PDB file of C-alpha atoms and ligand atoms in Angstrom:
ATOM      1  CA  MET A 299      76.632 124.226  76.463  1.00 91.00           C
ATOM      2  CA  PRO A 300      80.027 122.699  76.202  1.00 93.00           C
ATOM      3  CA  LEU A 301      82.308 124.313  78.361  1.00 97.00           C
ATOM      4  CA  GLU A 302      84.608 126.978  77.119  1.00 97.00           C
ATOM      5  CA  ASN A 303      87.885 129.324  77.818  1.00 98.00           C
ATOM      6  CA  MET A 304      88.055 132.849  79.078  1.00 98.00           C
ATOM      7  CA  LYS A 305      89.254 134.243  76.018  1.00 97.00           C
ATOM      8  CA  ALA A 306      85.765 135.450  74.048  1.00 96.00           C
ATOM      9  CA  MET A 307      84.168 135.812  77.417  1.00 97.00           C
ATOM     10  CA  LEU A 308      85.875 138.568  78.851  1.00 98.00           C
ATOM     11  CA  SER A 309      86.918 140.461  75.493  1.00 96.00           C
ATOM     12  CA  LYS A 310      83.276 140.611  74.946  1.00 97.00           C
ATOM     13  CA  ALA A 311      83.159 141.942  78.533  1.00 98.00           C
ATOM     14  CA  ALA A 312      85.808 144.354  78.262  1.00 96.00           C
ATOM     15  CA  ALA A 313      84.330 146.070  74.494  1.00 95.00           C
ATOM     16  CA  GLY A 314      80.484 146.072  76.845  1.00 97.00           C
ATOM     17  CA  LYS A 315      81.879 147.437  79.995  1.00 97.00           C
ATOM     18  CA  TYR A 316      79.873 144.808  82.357  1.00 98.00           C
ATOM     19  CA  ALA A 317      82.193 141.849  84.426  1.00 98.00           C
ATOM     20  CA  VAL A 318      81.691 138.497  83.840  1.00 98.00           C
ATOM     21  CA  GLY A 319      80.751 136.827  87.422  1.00 98.00           C
ATOM     22  CA  ALA A 320      83.754 133.817  88.354  1.00 98.00           C
ATOM     23  CA  PHE A 321      82.564 132.570  91.842  1.00 98.00           C
ATOM     24  CA  ASN A 322      84.452 130.621  94.087  1.00 98.00           C
ATOM     25  CA  VAL A 323      82.598 126.365  94.000  1.00 98.00           C
ATOM     26  CA  LEU A 324      82.844 124.386  96.755  1.00 98.00           C
ATOM     27  CA  ASP A 325      80.546 121.259  95.963  1.00 98.00           C
ATOM     28  CA  TYR A 326      77.882 120.025  93.594  1.00 98.00           C
ATOM     29  CA  ASN A 327      74.944 122.485  94.998  1.00 98.00           C
ATOM     30  CA  SER A 328      77.243 125.448  95.369  1.00 98.00           C
ATOM     31  CA  THR A 329      78.413 124.966  90.842  1.00 98.00           C
ATOM     32  CA  LYS A 330      74.743 123.942  90.359  1.00 98.00           C
ATOM     33  CA  ALA A 331      73.799 127.201  92.069  1.00 98.00           C
ATOM     34  CA  VAL A 332      76.190 129.064  89.427  1.00 98.00           C
ATOM     35  CA  VAL A 333      75.182 127.051  86.952  1.00 98.00           C
ATOM     36  CA  GLN A 334      71.461 127.779  87.198  1.00 98.00           C
ATOM     37  CA  ALA A 335      71.644 131.408  88.802  1.00 98.00           C
ATOM     38  CA  ALA A 336      73.882 131.900  84.625  1.00 98.00           C
ATOM     39  CA  GLU A 337      71.403 129.830  82.961  1.00 98.00           C
ATOM     40  CA  GLU A 338      67.906 131.983  84.275  1.00 98.00           C
ATOM     41  CA  LEU A 339      69.839 135.301  83.694  1.00 98.00           C
ATOM     42  CA  ARG A 340      71.663 135.089  80.611  1.00 98.00           C
ATOM     43  CA  ALA A 341      74.753 135.596  81.385  1.00 98.00           C
ATOM     44  CA  PRO A 342      78.142 133.571  81.062  1.00 98.00           C
ATOM     45  CA  VAL A 343      79.571 132.444  84.195  1.00 98.00           C
ATOM     46  CA  ILE A 344      83.008 131.484  85.309  1.00 98.00           C
ATOM     47  CA  ILE A 345      83.080 128.827  87.614  1.00 98.00           C
ATOM     48  CA  GLN A 346      86.501 129.307  89.419  1.00 98.00           C
ATOM     49  CA  THR A 347      87.739 126.525  91.660  1.00 98.00           C
ATOM     50  CA  SER A 348      90.707 127.487  95.351  1.00 97.00           C
ATOM     51  CA  ALA A 349      93.686 124.571  94.251  1.00 97.00           C
ATOM     52  CA  LYS A 350      92.210 124.139  98.223  1.00 96.00           C
ATOM     53  CA  THR A 351      88.550 122.539  96.832  1.00 97.00           C
ATOM     54  CA  VAL A 352      90.445 121.444  93.630  1.00 98.00           C
ATOM     55  CA  THR A 353      92.271 118.754  96.500  1.00 97.00           C
ATOM     56  CA  PHE A 354      89.746 117.978  98.730  1.00 98.00           C
ATOM     57  CA  TRP A 355      87.203 116.771  95.500  1.00 98.00           C
ATOM     58  CA  GLY A 356      89.783 115.944  93.162  1.00 98.00           C
ATOM     59  CA  SER A 357      90.002 117.004  89.628  1.00 98.00           C
ATOM     60  CA  ARG A 358      87.702 114.116  88.067  1.00 98.00           C
ATOM     61  CA  THR A 359      85.125 114.432  90.536  1.00 97.00           C
ATOM     62  CA  LEU A 360      84.717 117.990  90.208  1.00 98.00           C
ATOM     63  CA  MET A 361      85.301 118.459  86.749  1.00 98.00           C
ATOM     64  CA  GLY A 362      82.355 115.686  86.731  1.00 98.00           C
ATOM     65  CA  TRP A 363      80.135 117.438  88.221  1.00 98.00           C
ATOM     66  CA  VAL A 364      80.988 121.171  86.439  1.00 98.00           C
ATOM     67  CA  LYS A 365      80.667 118.651  82.906  1.00 97.00           C
ATOM     68  CA  GLU A 366      77.694 117.353  83.468  1.00 97.00           C
ATOM     69  CA  LEU A 367      76.122 120.718  84.631  1.00 98.00           C
ATOM     70  CA  ALA A 368      77.230 122.748  81.527  1.00 97.00           C
ATOM     71  CA  ALA A 369      76.083 119.993  78.991  1.00 96.00           C
ATOM     72  CA  ARG A 370      72.818 120.656  80.227  1.00 96.00           C
ATOM     73  CA  SER A 371      72.801 124.334  80.555  1.00 97.00           C
ATOM     74  CA  ARG A 372      72.260 127.201  78.096  1.00 96.00           C
ATOM     75  CA  ALA A 373      74.894 129.869  79.753  1.00 96.00           C
ATOM     76  CA  PRO A 374      77.853 129.931  78.720  1.00 97.00           C
ATOM     77  CA  VAL A 375      80.479 128.572  81.313  1.00 98.00           C
ATOM     78  CA  ALA A 376      84.182 128.375  81.822  1.00 98.00           C
ATOM     79  CA  VAL A 377      85.523 126.493  84.732  1.00 98.00           C
ATOM     80  CA  HIS A 378      88.767 128.499  85.738  1.00 98.00           C
ATOM     81  CA  LEU A 379      91.126 128.044  88.660  1.00 98.00           C
ATOM     82  CA  ASP A 380      91.864 130.096  91.634  1.00 97.00           C
ATOM     83  CA  HIS A 381      95.020 131.707  92.858  1.00 96.00           C
ATOM     84  CA  CYS A 382      97.514 128.068  91.814  1.00 97.00           C
ATOM     85  CA  LYS A 383     101.264 128.464  92.980  1.00 96.00           C
ATOM     86  CA  ASP A 384     101.333 125.341  92.353  1.00 97.00           C
ATOM     87  CA  LEU A 385     102.503 123.759  88.147  1.00 98.00           C
ATOM     88  CA  ALA A 386     101.671 120.383  89.089  1.00 98.00           C
ATOM     89  CA  LEU A 387      98.437 121.077  90.088  1.00 98.00           C
ATOM     90  CA  ILE A 388      98.052 123.452  86.471  1.00 98.00           C
ATOM     91  CA  LYS A 389      98.946 120.710  84.910  1.00 98.00           C
ATOM     92  CA  GLU A 390      96.607 118.203  86.165  1.00 98.00           C
ATOM     93  CA  CYS A 391      93.796 120.823  85.500  1.00 98.00           C
ATOM     94  CA  ILE A 392      94.072 121.183  82.716  1.00 98.00           C
ATOM     95  CA  GLU A 393      94.392 117.517  81.384  1.00 98.00           C
ATOM     96  CA  ALA A 394      91.278 117.168  83.726  1.00 98.00           C
ATOM     97  CA  GLY A 395      89.606 119.565  81.249  1.00 98.00           C
ATOM     98  CA  TRP A 396      89.785 123.085  82.576  1.00 98.00           C
ATOM     99  CA  THR A 397      89.214 125.604  80.412  1.00 98.00           C
ATOM    100  CA  SER A 398      91.140 128.184  82.393  1.00 98.00           C
ATOM    101  CA  VAL A 399      93.972 128.713  84.863  1.00 98.00           C
ATOM    102  CA  MET A 400      95.326 131.336  87.427  1.00 98.00           C
ATOM    103  CA  ILE A 401      98.932 131.551  88.008  1.00 98.00           C
ATOM    104  CA  ASP A 402      99.725 133.506  91.107  1.00 96.00           C
ATOM    105  CA  ALA A 403     103.959 133.951  90.871  1.00 96.00           C
ATOM    106  CA  SER A 404     103.178 137.190  92.561  1.00 95.00           C
ATOM    107  CA  ALA A 405     105.591 136.556  95.748  1.00 93.00           C
ATOM    108  CA  LYS A 406     108.395 135.591  93.786  1.00 95.00           C
ATOM    109  CA  PRO A 407     110.523 138.230  92.407  1.00 96.00           C
ATOM    110  CA  PHE A 408     109.255 140.132  89.397  1.00 97.00           C
ATOM    111  CA  GLU A 409     111.507 138.293  87.110  1.00 98.00           C
ATOM    112  CA  GLU A 410     111.006 135.357  88.571  1.00 98.00           C
ATOM    113  CA  ASN A 411     107.114 135.344  88.542  1.00 98.00           C
ATOM    114  CA  LEU A 412     107.277 136.435  84.502  1.00 98.00           C
ATOM    115  CA  PHE A 413     109.721 133.309  83.793  1.00 98.00           C
ATOM    116  CA  VAL A 414     106.905 131.075  85.712  1.00 98.00           C
ATOM    117  CA  SER A 415     103.871 133.261  84.584  1.00 98.00           C
ATOM    118  CA  ARG A 416     104.967 132.776  80.532  1.00 98.00           C
ATOM    119  CA  GLN A 417     106.128 128.288  81.458  1.00 98.00           C
ATOM    120  CA  VAL A 418     102.362 128.692  82.406  1.00 98.00           C
ATOM    121  CA  VAL A 419     100.541 129.676  79.311  1.00 98.00           C
ATOM    122  CA  GLU A 420     103.103 127.939  77.196  1.00 98.00           C
ATOM    123  CA  MET A 421     101.807 125.199  78.951  1.00 98.00           C
ATOM    124  CA  ALA A 422      98.012 126.077  78.853  1.00 98.00           C
ATOM    125  CA  ARG A 423      97.144 127.760  75.631  1.00 98.00           C
ATOM    126  CA  PRO A 424      98.697 124.753  73.123  1.00 98.00           C
ATOM    127  CA  LYS A 425      95.457 123.420  74.740  1.00 98.00           C
ATOM    128  CA  ASP A 426      93.386 126.245  74.296  1.00 98.00           C
ATOM    129  CA  VAL A 427      93.373 126.912  78.163  1.00 98.00           C
ATOM    130  CA  THR A 428      93.039 130.524  79.209  1.00 98.00           C
ATOM    131  CA  VAL A 429      95.850 131.805  81.836  1.00 98.00           C
ATOM    132  CA  GLU A 430      95.022 134.886  84.079  1.00 98.00           C
ATOM    133  CA  ALA A 431      98.605 135.675  85.917  1.00 98.00           C
ATOM    134  CA  GLU A 432      98.897 138.335  88.733  1.00 97.00           C
ATOM    135  CA  LEU A 433     101.495 140.648  90.062  1.00 97.00           C
ATOM    136  CA  GLY A 434     101.795 142.811  93.125  1.00 95.00           C
ATOM    137  CA  ALA A 435      99.871 140.889  96.066  1.00 91.00           C
ATOM    138  CA  ILE A 436      96.804 140.862  96.420  1.00 90.00           C
ATOM    139  CA  VAL A 437      96.542 140.828 100.746  1.00 86.00           C
ATOM    140  CA  GLY A 438      93.943 138.755 102.643  1.00 88.00           C
ATOM    141  CA  VAL A 439      92.724 141.704 105.404  1.00 77.00           C
ATOM    142  CA  GLU A 440      93.475 138.757 107.883  1.00 69.00           C
ATOM    143  CA  ASP A 441      96.978 140.253 106.805  1.00 70.00           C
ATOM    144  CA  ASP A 442      96.903 143.000 108.681  1.00 69.00           C
ATOM    145  CA  ILE A 443      98.168 145.053 106.606  1.00 67.00           C
ATOM    146  CA  HIS A 444      98.814 148.401 107.426  1.00 72.00           C
ATOM    147  CA  VAL A 445      98.298 151.349 105.123  1.00 64.00           C
ATOM    148  CA  LYS A 446     102.124 152.700 103.854  1.00 67.00           C
ATOM    149  CA  GLU A 447     102.455 148.700 103.546  1.00 71.00           C
ATOM    150  CA  GLN A 448      99.253 147.964 101.527  1.00 72.00           C
ATOM    151  CA  ASP A 449     100.738 151.262  98.947  1.00 72.00           C
ATOM    152  CA  SER A 450     104.542 148.612  98.195  1.00 72.00           C
ATOM    153  CA  HIS A 451     101.812 145.684  97.664  1.00 89.00           C
ATOM    154  CA  LEU A 452     100.657 147.230  94.963  1.00 95.00           C
ATOM    155  CA  ALA A 453     101.145 146.456  91.288  1.00 95.00           C
ATOM    156  CA  ASP A 454     103.940 148.798  89.787  1.00 95.00           C
ATOM    157  CA  PRO A 455     101.676 150.620  86.395  1.00 97.00           C
ATOM    158  CA  ALA A 456     105.423 149.935  84.350  1.00 97.00           C
ATOM    159  CA  GLN A 457     106.061 146.630  85.458  1.00 97.00           C
ATOM    160  CA  ALA A 458     102.349 145.361  84.564  1.00 98.00           C
ATOM    161  CA  VAL A 459     103.433 146.489  80.758  1.00 98.00           C
ATOM    162  CA  GLU A 460     106.552 144.993  80.696  1.00 98.00           C
ATOM    163  CA  PHE A 461     105.224 141.642  82.581  1.00 98.00           C
ATOM    164  CA  CYS A 462     101.684 142.145  80.107  1.00 98.00           C
ATOM    165  CA  ALA A 463     104.134 142.117  77.120  1.00 98.00           C
ATOM    166  CA  LYS A 464     105.807 139.101  77.833  1.00 98.00           C
ATOM    167  CA  VAL A 465     103.957 136.625  79.636  1.00 98.00           C
ATOM    168  CA  GLN A 466     100.862 137.514  76.750  1.00 98.00           C
ATOM    169  CA  PRO A 467      98.166 136.428  79.485  1.00 98.00           C
ATOM    170  CA  ASP A 468      94.462 135.983  78.581  1.00 98.00           C
ATOM    171  CA  CYS A 469      93.083 138.185  82.165  1.00 98.00           C
ATOM    172  CA  PHE A 470      95.341 140.226  83.951  1.00 98.00           C
ATOM    173  CA  ALA A 471      95.174 140.728  88.273  1.00 98.00           C
ATOM    174  CA  PRO A 472      96.734 143.377  89.543  1.00 97.00           C
ATOM    175  CA  ALA A 473      97.152 144.321  93.050  1.00 96.00           C
ATOM    176  CA  ILE A 474      95.444 147.606  93.381  1.00 96.00           C
ATOM    177  CA  GLY A 475      94.516 147.796  96.598  1.00 93.00           C
ATOM    178  CA  THR A 476      91.876 145.171  97.353  1.00 94.00           C
ATOM    179  CA  ALA A 477      91.924 142.240  99.819  1.00 92.00           C
ATOM    180  CA  HIS A 478      90.565 138.145 100.426  1.00 93.00           C
ATOM    181  CA  GLY A 479      87.846 137.751 102.983  1.00 92.00           C
ATOM    182  CA  ILE A 480      85.821 140.120 104.855  1.00 91.00           C
ATOM    183  CA  TYR A 481      86.191 143.556 104.845  1.00 91.00           C
ATOM    184  CA  LYS A 482      87.466 145.225 108.409  1.00 87.00           C
ATOM    185  CA  GLY A 483      87.500 149.511 106.783  1.00 85.00           C
ATOM    186  CA  GLU A 484      86.278 151.074 103.693  1.00 86.00           C
ATOM    187  CA  PRO A 485      89.231 149.430 101.357  1.00 89.00           C
ATOM    188  CA  LYS A 486      91.764 151.891  99.713  1.00 90.00           C
ATOM    189  CA  ILE A 487      91.497 150.985  96.157  1.00 94.00           C
ATOM    190  CA  ALA A 488      93.904 152.684  93.512  1.00 96.00           C
ATOM    191  CA  TYR A 489      91.845 153.734  90.818  1.00 97.00           C
ATOM    192  CA  HIS A 490      94.448 155.689  88.789  1.00 97.00           C
ATOM    193  CA  ILE A 491      96.544 151.884  88.856  1.00 97.00           C
ATOM    194  CA  LEU A 492      93.325 150.173  87.676  1.00 97.00           C
ATOM    195  CA  GLN A 493      93.305 152.812  84.657  1.00 97.00           C
ATOM    196  CA  GLU A 494      96.456 153.186  84.108  1.00 97.00           C
ATOM    197  CA  VAL A 495      96.844 149.358  83.718  1.00 97.00           C
ATOM    198  CA  ALA A 496      94.078 149.116  81.900  1.00 97.00           C
ATOM    199  CA  ALA A 497      94.809 151.217  79.035  1.00 96.00           C
ATOM    200  CA  SER A 498      97.946 150.453  78.441  1.00 97.00           C
ATOM    201  CA  THR A 499      98.204 146.488  78.739  1.00 97.00           C
ATOM    202  CA  ARG A 500      94.841 146.276  77.007  1.00 95.00           C
ATOM    203  CA  VAL A 501      94.319 143.173  79.094  1.00 97.00           C
ATOM    204  CA  PRO A 502      91.204 141.911  80.351  1.00 98.00           C
ATOM    205  CA  ILE A 503      91.288 142.204  84.415  1.00 98.00           C
ATOM    206  CA  ALA A 504      90.715 140.752  86.810  1.00 98.00           C
ATOM    207  CA  LEU A 505      89.731 141.761  89.972  1.00 98.00           C
ATOM    208  CA  HIS A 506      90.287 140.207  93.527  1.00 96.00           C
ATOM    209  CA  GLY A 507      88.271 140.326  97.129  1.00 94.00           C
ATOM    210  CA  GLY A 508      85.285 141.460  95.180  1.00 93.00           C
ATOM    211  CA  THR A 509      83.232 139.974  98.576  1.00 93.00           C
ATOM    212  CA  GLY A 510      81.803 143.249 100.263  1.00 93.00           C
ATOM    213  CA  LEU A 511      83.140 146.142  97.969  1.00 95.00           C
ATOM    214  CA  SER A 512      79.883 148.193  97.125  1.00 96.00           C
ATOM    215  CA  ASP A 513      78.040 148.620  94.573  1.00 96.00           C
ATOM    216  CA  GLU A 514      79.542 151.799  93.519  1.00 96.00           C
ATOM    217  CA  VAL A 515      83.276 150.364  93.690  1.00 97.00           C
ATOM    218  CA  PHE A 516      81.390 147.733  90.991  1.00 97.00           C
ATOM    219  CA  LYS A 517      80.767 149.802  88.671  1.00 97.00           C
ATOM    220  CA  ARG A 518      83.764 152.364  89.161  1.00 97.00           C
ATOM    221  CA  CYS A 519      86.145 148.928  89.206  1.00 98.00           C
ATOM    222  CA  ILE A 520      83.895 147.795  85.961  1.00 98.00           C
ATOM    223  CA  ALA A 521      83.805 150.834  84.049  1.00 97.00           C
ATOM    224  CA  LEU A 522      87.702 151.355  83.742  1.00 97.00           C
ATOM    225  CA  GLY A 523      88.357 147.875  82.738  1.00 96.00           C
ATOM    226  CA  CYS A 524      87.422 145.194  85.084  1.00 98.00           C
ATOM    227  CA  ALA A 525      85.880 142.349  82.784  1.00 98.00           C
ATOM    228  CA  LYS A 526      86.058 139.677  85.554  1.00 98.00           C
ATOM    229  CA  VAL A 527      84.492 140.020  89.491  1.00 98.00           C
ATOM    230  CA  ASN A 528      86.312 137.169  91.720  1.00 97.00           C
ATOM    231  CA  ILE A 529      83.128 136.232  94.497  1.00 97.00           C
ATOM    232  CA  SER A 530      84.767 133.606  97.245  1.00 96.00           C
ATOM    233  CA  THR A 531      84.038 134.894 101.415  1.00 96.00           C
ATOM    234  CA  GLN A 532      80.675 135.903 100.114  1.00 97.00           C
ATOM    235  CA  ILE A 533      79.334 132.527  98.542  1.00 97.00           C
ATOM    236  CA  LYS A 534      81.124 130.195 101.145  1.00 97.00           C
ATOM    237  CA  TYR A 535      79.114 132.600 103.780  1.00 97.00           C
ATOM    238  CA  ALA A 536      75.964 131.560 101.896  1.00 98.00           C
ATOM    239  CA  PHE A 537      76.755 128.352 101.983  1.00 98.00           C
ATOM    240  CA  ILE A 538      76.572 127.825 105.956  1.00 97.00           C
ATOM    241  CA  ASP A 539      74.317 130.844 106.904  1.00 97.00           C
ATOM    242  CA  GLY A 540      71.603 129.420 104.654  1.00 97.00           C
ATOM    243  CA  PHE A 541      72.178 125.913 106.815  1.00 96.00           C
ATOM    244  CA  VAL A 542      72.350 127.938 110.076  1.00 97.00           C
ATOM    245  CA  ALA A 543      69.013 130.065 109.265  1.00 97.00           C
ATOM    246  CA  TYR A 544      67.175 126.463 107.638  1.00 97.00           C
ATOM    247  CA  HIS A 545      68.288 124.686 110.841  1.00 96.00           C
ATOM    248  CA  SER A 546      67.326 127.538 113.456  1.00 96.00           C
ATOM    249  CA  ALA A 547      63.507 127.822 112.482  1.00 97.00           C
ATOM    250  CA  HIS A 548      63.644 124.508 111.599  1.00 97.00           C
ATOM    251  CA  ASN A 549      65.479 123.071 114.500  1.00 94.00           C
ATOM    252  CA  THR A 550      63.633 119.216 115.379  1.00 96.00           C
ATOM    253  CA  GLN A 551      63.701 118.034 111.676  1.00 94.00           C
ATOM    254  CA  TYR A 552      66.561 116.232 110.936  1.00 94.00           C
ATOM    255  CA  ASP A 553      65.972 116.556 106.926  1.00 95.00           C
ATOM    256  CA  PRO A 554      69.288 116.677 105.452  1.00 96.00           C
ATOM    257  CA  LEU A 555      67.658 116.908 101.905  1.00 97.00           C
ATOM    258  CA  LYS A 556      65.840 120.305 102.217  1.00 97.00           C
ATOM    259  CA  VAL A 557      68.619 121.832 104.487  1.00 97.00           C
ATOM    260  CA  ILE A 558      71.082 120.847 101.258  1.00 97.00           C
ATOM    261  CA  GLN A 559      67.968 122.804  99.318  1.00 98.00           C
ATOM    262  CA  ALA A 560      67.716 125.854 101.843  1.00 97.00           C
ATOM    263  CA  GLN A 561      71.993 126.654 100.650  1.00 98.00           C
ATOM    264  CA  PHE A 562      71.080 126.259  97.632  1.00 98.00           C
ATOM    265  CA  ASP A 563      68.764 129.015  97.901  1.00 98.00           C
ATOM    266  CA  GLU A 564      70.967 131.570  99.576  1.00 98.00           C
ATOM    267  CA  MET A 565      73.814 130.293  96.902  1.00 98.00           C
ATOM    268  CA  LYS A 566      71.125 131.312  93.690  1.00 98.00           C
ATOM    269  CA  LYS A 567      70.615 134.301  95.191  1.00 98.00           C
ATOM    270  CA  ALA A 568      73.702 135.863  96.025  1.00 98.00           C
ATOM    271  CA  ILE A 569      75.283 134.737  92.656  1.00 98.00           C
ATOM    272  CA  ALA A 570      72.001 136.429  90.813  1.00 98.00           C
ATOM    273  CA  ALA A 571      71.988 139.833  92.544  1.00 98.00           C
ATOM    274  CA  ASP A 572      76.026 139.524  91.584  1.00 98.00           C
ATOM    275  CA  ILE A 573      75.599 138.475  87.840  1.00 98.00           C
ATOM    276  CA  GLN A 574      72.993 141.405  87.379  1.00 98.00           C
ATOM    277  CA  LEU A 575      74.907 144.053  89.347  1.00 98.00           C
ATOM    278  CA  PHE A 576      78.001 143.773  87.214  1.00 98.00           C
ATOM    279  CA  GLY A 577      75.942 143.840  84.236  1.00 98.00           C
ATOM    280  CA  GLY A 578      76.244 140.173  82.725  1.00 98.00           C
ATOM    281  CA  ALA A 579      72.052 139.684  82.768  1.00 98.00           C
ATOM    282  CA  GLY A 580      71.214 139.143  79.212  1.00 98.00           C
ATOM    283  CA  LYS A 581      74.615 138.873  77.631  1.00 97.00           C
ATOM    284  CA  ALA A 582      75.028 135.359  76.958  1.00 94.00           C
TER     285      ALA A 582
HETATM  286 ZN1   ZN B 882      92.917 136.253  94.355  1.00 89.74          ZN
END
């Protein structure tokens, strides 16, 4: 199928109380794992690329893989640029065929975040490209943020309403206490903020820092309005672990295609389990 943007995908998910998995890909093999897992489960899916990955491979190369895999698949596929601060790269991805982009101006003061995010919406909308914008600071667990500091990074619900009214993003990423990376302890999720923001903005919410959250946390967040769940760290682990496990078990065999197949199987297994957990199976 041709690539689509996130608009219909996420509004259907929000109405149906499930979430679309957004998986950060690393190469052709991981992109193929995302598309095949979605196709087998008849689920909509989002191929997500970090700015770093786009820069590493080049936007045209990456888009070539995505288009070729999506065209051969019956799964509805969107391709989304994750956390991007660089307007030139956003423009490049829109021109290269990305159907969705995230502007992350969350480190800037509120008014500036609003202005820059709005600029991206104005750049993307005429091309039928959807936009995700962030408010508050979604931290990395490696940032070593203490509990009190953590609270000060969360999105303010009143500001969230103003932000969404003025920016009109297609997807909204308020900081609600989840973090990127591997959680060291029990994450402290501000469910009250999520609930208030989802109900008052009526914009589908993206849940960042999905790796390591319990099934219960996912279910609760999805029930409260998270229509997109981001999974990145888990794919990185499956990518490396798939390689290491195969090589340790066959340490005299130097057959790279078998290693690549083992990585593919490991990533696809993790992706399929997530799609099922988020309720996306059978929704395509
Ligand atoms: Zn994120």
